[in-house]
PDB file of C-alpha atoms and ligand atoms in Angstrom:
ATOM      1  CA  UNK Z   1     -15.838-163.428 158.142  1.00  0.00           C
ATOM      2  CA  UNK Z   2     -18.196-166.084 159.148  1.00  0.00           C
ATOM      3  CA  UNK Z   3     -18.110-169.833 159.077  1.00  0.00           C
ATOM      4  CA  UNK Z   4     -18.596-171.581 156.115  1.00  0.00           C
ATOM      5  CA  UNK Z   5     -20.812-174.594 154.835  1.00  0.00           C
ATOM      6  CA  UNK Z   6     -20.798-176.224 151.270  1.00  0.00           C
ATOM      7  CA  UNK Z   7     -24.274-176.811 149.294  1.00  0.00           C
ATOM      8  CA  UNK Z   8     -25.306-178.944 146.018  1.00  0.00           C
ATOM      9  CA  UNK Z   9     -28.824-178.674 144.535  1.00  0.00           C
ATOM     10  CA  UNK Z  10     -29.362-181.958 143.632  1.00  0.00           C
ATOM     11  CA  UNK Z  11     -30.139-182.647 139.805  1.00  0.00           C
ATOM     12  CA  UNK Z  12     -33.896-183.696 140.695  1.00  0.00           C
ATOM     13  CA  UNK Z  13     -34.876-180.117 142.004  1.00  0.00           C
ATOM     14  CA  UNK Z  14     -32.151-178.252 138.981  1.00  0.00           C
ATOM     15  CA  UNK Z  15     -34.601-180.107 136.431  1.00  0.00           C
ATOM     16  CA  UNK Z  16     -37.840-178.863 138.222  1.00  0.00           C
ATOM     17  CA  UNK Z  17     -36.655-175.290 137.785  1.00  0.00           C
ATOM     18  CA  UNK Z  18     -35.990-174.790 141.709  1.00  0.00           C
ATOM     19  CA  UNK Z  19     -32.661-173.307 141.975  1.00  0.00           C
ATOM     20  CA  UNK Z  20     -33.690-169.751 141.927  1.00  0.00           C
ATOM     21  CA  UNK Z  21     -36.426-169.968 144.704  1.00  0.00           C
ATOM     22  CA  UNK Z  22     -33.817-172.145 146.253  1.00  0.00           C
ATOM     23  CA  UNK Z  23     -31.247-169.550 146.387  1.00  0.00           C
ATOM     24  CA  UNK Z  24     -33.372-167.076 147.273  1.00  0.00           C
ATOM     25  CA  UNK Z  25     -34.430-168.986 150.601  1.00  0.00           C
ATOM     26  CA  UNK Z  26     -30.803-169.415 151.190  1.00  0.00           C
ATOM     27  CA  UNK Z  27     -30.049-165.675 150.733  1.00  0.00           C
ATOM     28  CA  UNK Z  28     -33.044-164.855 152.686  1.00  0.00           C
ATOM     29  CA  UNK Z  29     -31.790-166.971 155.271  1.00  0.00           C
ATOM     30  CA  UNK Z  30     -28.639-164.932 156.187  1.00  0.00           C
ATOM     31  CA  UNK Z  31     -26.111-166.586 153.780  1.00  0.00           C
ATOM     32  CA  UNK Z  32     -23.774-164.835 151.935  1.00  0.00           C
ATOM     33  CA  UNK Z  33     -22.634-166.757 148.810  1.00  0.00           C
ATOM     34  CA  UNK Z  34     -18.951-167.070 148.543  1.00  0.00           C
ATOM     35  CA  UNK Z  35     -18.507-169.724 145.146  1.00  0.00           C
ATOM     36  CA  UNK Z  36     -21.824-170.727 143.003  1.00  0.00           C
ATOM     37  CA  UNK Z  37     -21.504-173.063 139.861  1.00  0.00           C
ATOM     38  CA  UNK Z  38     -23.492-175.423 138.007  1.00  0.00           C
ATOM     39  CA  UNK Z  39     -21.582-178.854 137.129  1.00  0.00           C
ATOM     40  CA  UNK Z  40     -22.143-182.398 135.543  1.00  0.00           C
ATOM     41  CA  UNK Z  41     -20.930-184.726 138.402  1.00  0.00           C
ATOM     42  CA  UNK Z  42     -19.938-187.659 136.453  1.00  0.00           C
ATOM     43  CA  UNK Z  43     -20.491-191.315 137.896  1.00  0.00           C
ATOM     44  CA  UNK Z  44     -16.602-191.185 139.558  1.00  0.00           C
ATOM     45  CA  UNK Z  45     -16.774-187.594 140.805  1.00  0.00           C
ATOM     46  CA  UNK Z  46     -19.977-188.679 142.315  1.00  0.00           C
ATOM     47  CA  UNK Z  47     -18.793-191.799 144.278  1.00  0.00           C
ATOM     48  CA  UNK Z  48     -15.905-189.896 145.078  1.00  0.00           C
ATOM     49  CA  UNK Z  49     -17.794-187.078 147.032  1.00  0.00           C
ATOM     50  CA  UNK Z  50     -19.908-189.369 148.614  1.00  0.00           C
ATOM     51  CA  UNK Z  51     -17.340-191.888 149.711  1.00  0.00           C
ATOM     52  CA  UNK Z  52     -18.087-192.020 153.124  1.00  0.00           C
ATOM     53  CA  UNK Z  53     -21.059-194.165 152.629  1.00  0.00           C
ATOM     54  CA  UNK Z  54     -19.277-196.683 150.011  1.00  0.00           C
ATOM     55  CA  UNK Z  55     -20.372-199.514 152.266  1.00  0.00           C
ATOM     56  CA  UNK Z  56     -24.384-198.662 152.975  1.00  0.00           C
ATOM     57  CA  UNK Z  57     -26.781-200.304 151.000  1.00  0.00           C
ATOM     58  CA  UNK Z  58     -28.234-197.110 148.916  1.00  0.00           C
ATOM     59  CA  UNK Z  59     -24.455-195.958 148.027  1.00  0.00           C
ATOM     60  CA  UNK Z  60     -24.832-197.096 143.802  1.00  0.00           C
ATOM     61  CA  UNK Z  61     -28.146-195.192 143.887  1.00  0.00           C
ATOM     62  CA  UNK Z  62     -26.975-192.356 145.484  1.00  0.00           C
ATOM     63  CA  UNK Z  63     -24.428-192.297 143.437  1.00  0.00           C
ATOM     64  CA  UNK Z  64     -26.637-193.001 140.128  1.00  0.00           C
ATOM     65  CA  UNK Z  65     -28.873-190.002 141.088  1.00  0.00           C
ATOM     66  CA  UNK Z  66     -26.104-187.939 141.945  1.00  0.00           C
ATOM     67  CA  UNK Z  67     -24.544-188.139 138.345  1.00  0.00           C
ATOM     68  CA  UNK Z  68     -27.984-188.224 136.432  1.00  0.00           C
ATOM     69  CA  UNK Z  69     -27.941-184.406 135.628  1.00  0.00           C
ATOM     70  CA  UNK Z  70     -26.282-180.996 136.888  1.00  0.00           C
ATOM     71  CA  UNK Z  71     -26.606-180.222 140.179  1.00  0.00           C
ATOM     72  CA  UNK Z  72     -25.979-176.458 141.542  1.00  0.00           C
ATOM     73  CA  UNK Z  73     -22.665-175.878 143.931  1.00  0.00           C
ATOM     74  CA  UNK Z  74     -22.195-173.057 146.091  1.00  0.00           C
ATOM     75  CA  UNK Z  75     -19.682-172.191 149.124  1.00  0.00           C
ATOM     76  CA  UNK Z  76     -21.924-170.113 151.722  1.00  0.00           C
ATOM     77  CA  UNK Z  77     -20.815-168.185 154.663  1.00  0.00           C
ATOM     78  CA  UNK Z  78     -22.555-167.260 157.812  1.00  0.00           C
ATOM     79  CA  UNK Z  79     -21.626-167.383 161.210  1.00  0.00           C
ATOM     80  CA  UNK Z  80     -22.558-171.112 162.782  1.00  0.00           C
ATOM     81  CA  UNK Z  81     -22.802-172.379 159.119  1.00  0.00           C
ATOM     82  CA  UNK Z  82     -23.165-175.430 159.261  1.00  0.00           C
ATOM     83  CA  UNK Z  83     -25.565-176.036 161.888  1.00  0.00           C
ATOM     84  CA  UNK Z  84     -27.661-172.962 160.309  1.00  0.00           C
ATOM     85  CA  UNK Z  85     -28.056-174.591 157.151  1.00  0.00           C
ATOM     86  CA  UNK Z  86     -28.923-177.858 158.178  1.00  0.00           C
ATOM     87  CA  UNK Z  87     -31.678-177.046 159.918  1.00  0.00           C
ATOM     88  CA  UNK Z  88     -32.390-174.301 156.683  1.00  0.00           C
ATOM     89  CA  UNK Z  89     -32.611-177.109 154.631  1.00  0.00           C
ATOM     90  CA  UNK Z  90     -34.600-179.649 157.195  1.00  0.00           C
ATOM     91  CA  UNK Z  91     -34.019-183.010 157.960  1.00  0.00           C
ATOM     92  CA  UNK Z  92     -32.747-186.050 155.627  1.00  0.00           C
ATOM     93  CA  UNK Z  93     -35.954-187.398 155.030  1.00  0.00           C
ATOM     94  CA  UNK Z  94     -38.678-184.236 153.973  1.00  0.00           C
ATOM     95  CA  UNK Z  95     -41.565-186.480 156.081  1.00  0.00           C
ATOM     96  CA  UNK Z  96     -39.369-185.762 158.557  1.00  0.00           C
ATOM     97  CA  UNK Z  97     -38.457-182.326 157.648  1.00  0.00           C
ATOM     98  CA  UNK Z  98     -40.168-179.319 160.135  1.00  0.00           C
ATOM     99  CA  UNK Z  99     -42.314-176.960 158.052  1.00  0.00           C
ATOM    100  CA  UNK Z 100     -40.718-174.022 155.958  1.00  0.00           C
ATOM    101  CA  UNK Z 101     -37.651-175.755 155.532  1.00  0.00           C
ATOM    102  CA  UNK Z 102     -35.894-176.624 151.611  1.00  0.00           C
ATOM    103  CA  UNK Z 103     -36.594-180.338 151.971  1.00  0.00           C
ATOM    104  CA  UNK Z 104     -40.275-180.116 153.140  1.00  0.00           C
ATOM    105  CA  UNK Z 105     -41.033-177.854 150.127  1.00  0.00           C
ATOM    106  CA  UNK Z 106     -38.974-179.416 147.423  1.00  0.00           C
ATOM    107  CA  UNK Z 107     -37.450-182.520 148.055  1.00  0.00           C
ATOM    108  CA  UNK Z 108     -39.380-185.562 146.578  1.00  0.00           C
ATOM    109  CA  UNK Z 109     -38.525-188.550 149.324  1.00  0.00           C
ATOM    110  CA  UNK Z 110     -35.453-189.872 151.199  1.00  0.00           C
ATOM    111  CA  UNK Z 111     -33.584-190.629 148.112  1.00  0.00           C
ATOM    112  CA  UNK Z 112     -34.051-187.221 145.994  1.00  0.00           C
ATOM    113  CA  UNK Z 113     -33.758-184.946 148.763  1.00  0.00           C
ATOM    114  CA  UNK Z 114     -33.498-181.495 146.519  1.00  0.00           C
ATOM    115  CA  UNK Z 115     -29.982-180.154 148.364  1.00  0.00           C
ATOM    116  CA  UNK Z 116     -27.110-181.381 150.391  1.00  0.00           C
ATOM    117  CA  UNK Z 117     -25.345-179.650 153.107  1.00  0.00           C
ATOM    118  CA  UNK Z 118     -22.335-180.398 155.082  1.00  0.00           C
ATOM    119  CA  UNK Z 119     -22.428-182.052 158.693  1.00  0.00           C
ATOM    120  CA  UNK Z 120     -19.090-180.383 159.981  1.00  0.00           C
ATOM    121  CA  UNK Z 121     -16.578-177.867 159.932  1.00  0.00           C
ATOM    122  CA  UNK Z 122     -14.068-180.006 158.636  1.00  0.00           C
ATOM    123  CA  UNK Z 123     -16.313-182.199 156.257  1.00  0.00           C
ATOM    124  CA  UNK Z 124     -17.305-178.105 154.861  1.00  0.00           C
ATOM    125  CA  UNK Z 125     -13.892-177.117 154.215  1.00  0.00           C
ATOM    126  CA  UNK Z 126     -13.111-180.529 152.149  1.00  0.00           C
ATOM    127  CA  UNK Z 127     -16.013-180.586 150.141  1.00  0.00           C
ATOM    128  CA  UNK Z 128     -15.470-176.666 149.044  1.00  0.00           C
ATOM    129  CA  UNK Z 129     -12.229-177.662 148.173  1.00  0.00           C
ATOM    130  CA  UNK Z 130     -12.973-180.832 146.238  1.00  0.00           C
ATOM    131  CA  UNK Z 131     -15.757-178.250 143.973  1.00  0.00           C
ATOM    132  CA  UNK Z 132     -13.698-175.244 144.480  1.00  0.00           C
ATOM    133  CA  UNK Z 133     -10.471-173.644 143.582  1.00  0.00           C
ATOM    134  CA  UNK Z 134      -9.006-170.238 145.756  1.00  0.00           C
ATOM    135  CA  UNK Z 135     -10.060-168.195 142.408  1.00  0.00           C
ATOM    136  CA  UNK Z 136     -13.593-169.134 142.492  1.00  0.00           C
ATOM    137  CA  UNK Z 137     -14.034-167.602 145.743  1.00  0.00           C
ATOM    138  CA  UNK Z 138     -14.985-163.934 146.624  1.00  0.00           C
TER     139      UNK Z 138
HETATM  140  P1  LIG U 201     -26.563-184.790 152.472  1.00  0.00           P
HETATM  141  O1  LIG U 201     -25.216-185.350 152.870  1.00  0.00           O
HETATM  142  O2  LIG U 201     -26.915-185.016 151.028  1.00  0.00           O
HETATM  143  O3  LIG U 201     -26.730-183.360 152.912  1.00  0.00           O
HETATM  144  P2  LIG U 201     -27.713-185.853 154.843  1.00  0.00           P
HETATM  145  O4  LIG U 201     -26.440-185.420 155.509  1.00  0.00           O
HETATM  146  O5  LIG U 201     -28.992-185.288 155.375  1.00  0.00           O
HETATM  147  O6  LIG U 201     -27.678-185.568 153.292  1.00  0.00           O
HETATM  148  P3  LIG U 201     -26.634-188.505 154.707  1.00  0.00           P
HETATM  149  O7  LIG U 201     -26.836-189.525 155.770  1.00  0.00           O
HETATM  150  O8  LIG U 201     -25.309-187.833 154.583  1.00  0.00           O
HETATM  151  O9  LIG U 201     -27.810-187.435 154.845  1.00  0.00           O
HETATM  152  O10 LIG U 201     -27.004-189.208 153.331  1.00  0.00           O
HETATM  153  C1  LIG U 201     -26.544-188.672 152.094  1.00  0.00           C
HETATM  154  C2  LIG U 201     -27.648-188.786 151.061  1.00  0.00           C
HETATM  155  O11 LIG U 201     -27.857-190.165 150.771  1.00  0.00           O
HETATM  156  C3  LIG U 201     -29.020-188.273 151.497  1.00  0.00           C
HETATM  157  O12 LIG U 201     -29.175-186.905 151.333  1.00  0.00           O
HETATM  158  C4  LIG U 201     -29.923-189.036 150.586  1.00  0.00           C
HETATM  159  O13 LIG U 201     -29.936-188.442 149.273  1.00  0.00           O
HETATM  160  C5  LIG U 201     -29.241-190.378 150.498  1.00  0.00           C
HETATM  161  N1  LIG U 201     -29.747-191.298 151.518  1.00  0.00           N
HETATM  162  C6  LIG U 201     -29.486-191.294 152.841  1.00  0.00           C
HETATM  163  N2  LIG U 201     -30.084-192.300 153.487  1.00  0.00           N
HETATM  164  C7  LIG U 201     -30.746-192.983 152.526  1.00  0.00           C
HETATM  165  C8  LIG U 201     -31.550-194.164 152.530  1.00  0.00           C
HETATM  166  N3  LIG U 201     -31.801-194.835 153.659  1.00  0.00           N
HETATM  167  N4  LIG U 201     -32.071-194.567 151.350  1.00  0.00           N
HETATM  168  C9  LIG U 201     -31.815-193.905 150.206  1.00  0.00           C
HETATM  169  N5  LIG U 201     -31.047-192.789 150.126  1.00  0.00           N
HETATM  170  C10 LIG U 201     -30.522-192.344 151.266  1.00  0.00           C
HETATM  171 MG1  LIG U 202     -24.545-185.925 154.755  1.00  0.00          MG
END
């Protein structure tokens, strides 16, 4: 068994009708999906995942995008997860972002930024928990 990283499609790129080339790119990309579920984060859940920026400026429209629709969640497993999907996915900001990754192709700006992945071991394992119970996993 690998390491494991935690994922959200954000609601912009479920509405657009990306979460199947999405997943595919993640597949294709060496990950083996563990949990996958599509959810309503409401406005609480929302601020309560992204706590750890209660106190920067964007945090209420994070938050406000985060809730607007369903978003996509999915454990995935590879070795070196976490690092592996971040640079999958590209960096925060897609004008930033190299070419071929998730954010250069889908995301919209720095604010809708099509998919989230962790930034450490530990910060993977609490955020598959907090969208995850042991049953959901295989
Ligand atoms: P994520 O945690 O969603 O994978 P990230 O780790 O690349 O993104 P963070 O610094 O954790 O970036 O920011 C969390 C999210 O907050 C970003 O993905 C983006 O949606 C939003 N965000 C970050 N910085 C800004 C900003 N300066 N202005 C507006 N939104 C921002
Ligand atoms: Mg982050």
């Amino acid at each position: 068994m690998g390491n494991i990283t935690f994922t959200m499609i954000k609601p912009e790129a479920v509405e657009a009708k990306h979460t199947g080339s999405i997943l595919k790119r993640i597949e294709e990309g060496g990950f083996r999906i563990v949990a996958l579920k599509k959810v309503h984060l409401n406005h609480e859940r929302a601020g309560l995942f992204y706590k750890v920026h209660k106190d920067r400026p964007f945090y209420r429209e994070l938050v406000e995008y985060m809730s607007r629709g369903p978003i996509i969640s999915a454990i995935l497993e590879k070795d070196n997860a976490v690092a592996d999907f971040r640079t999958l996915i590209g960096a925060t900001n897609p004008e930033e972002a190299d070419e071929g990754t998730i954010r250069k192709e889908f995301a919209t700006n720095l604010s809708m930024n099509a998919i989230h992945g962790s930034d450490s071991d530990d910060n993977a394992i609490t955020e598959s928990d907090f969208h995850f119970s042991s049953k959901e996993r295989f």
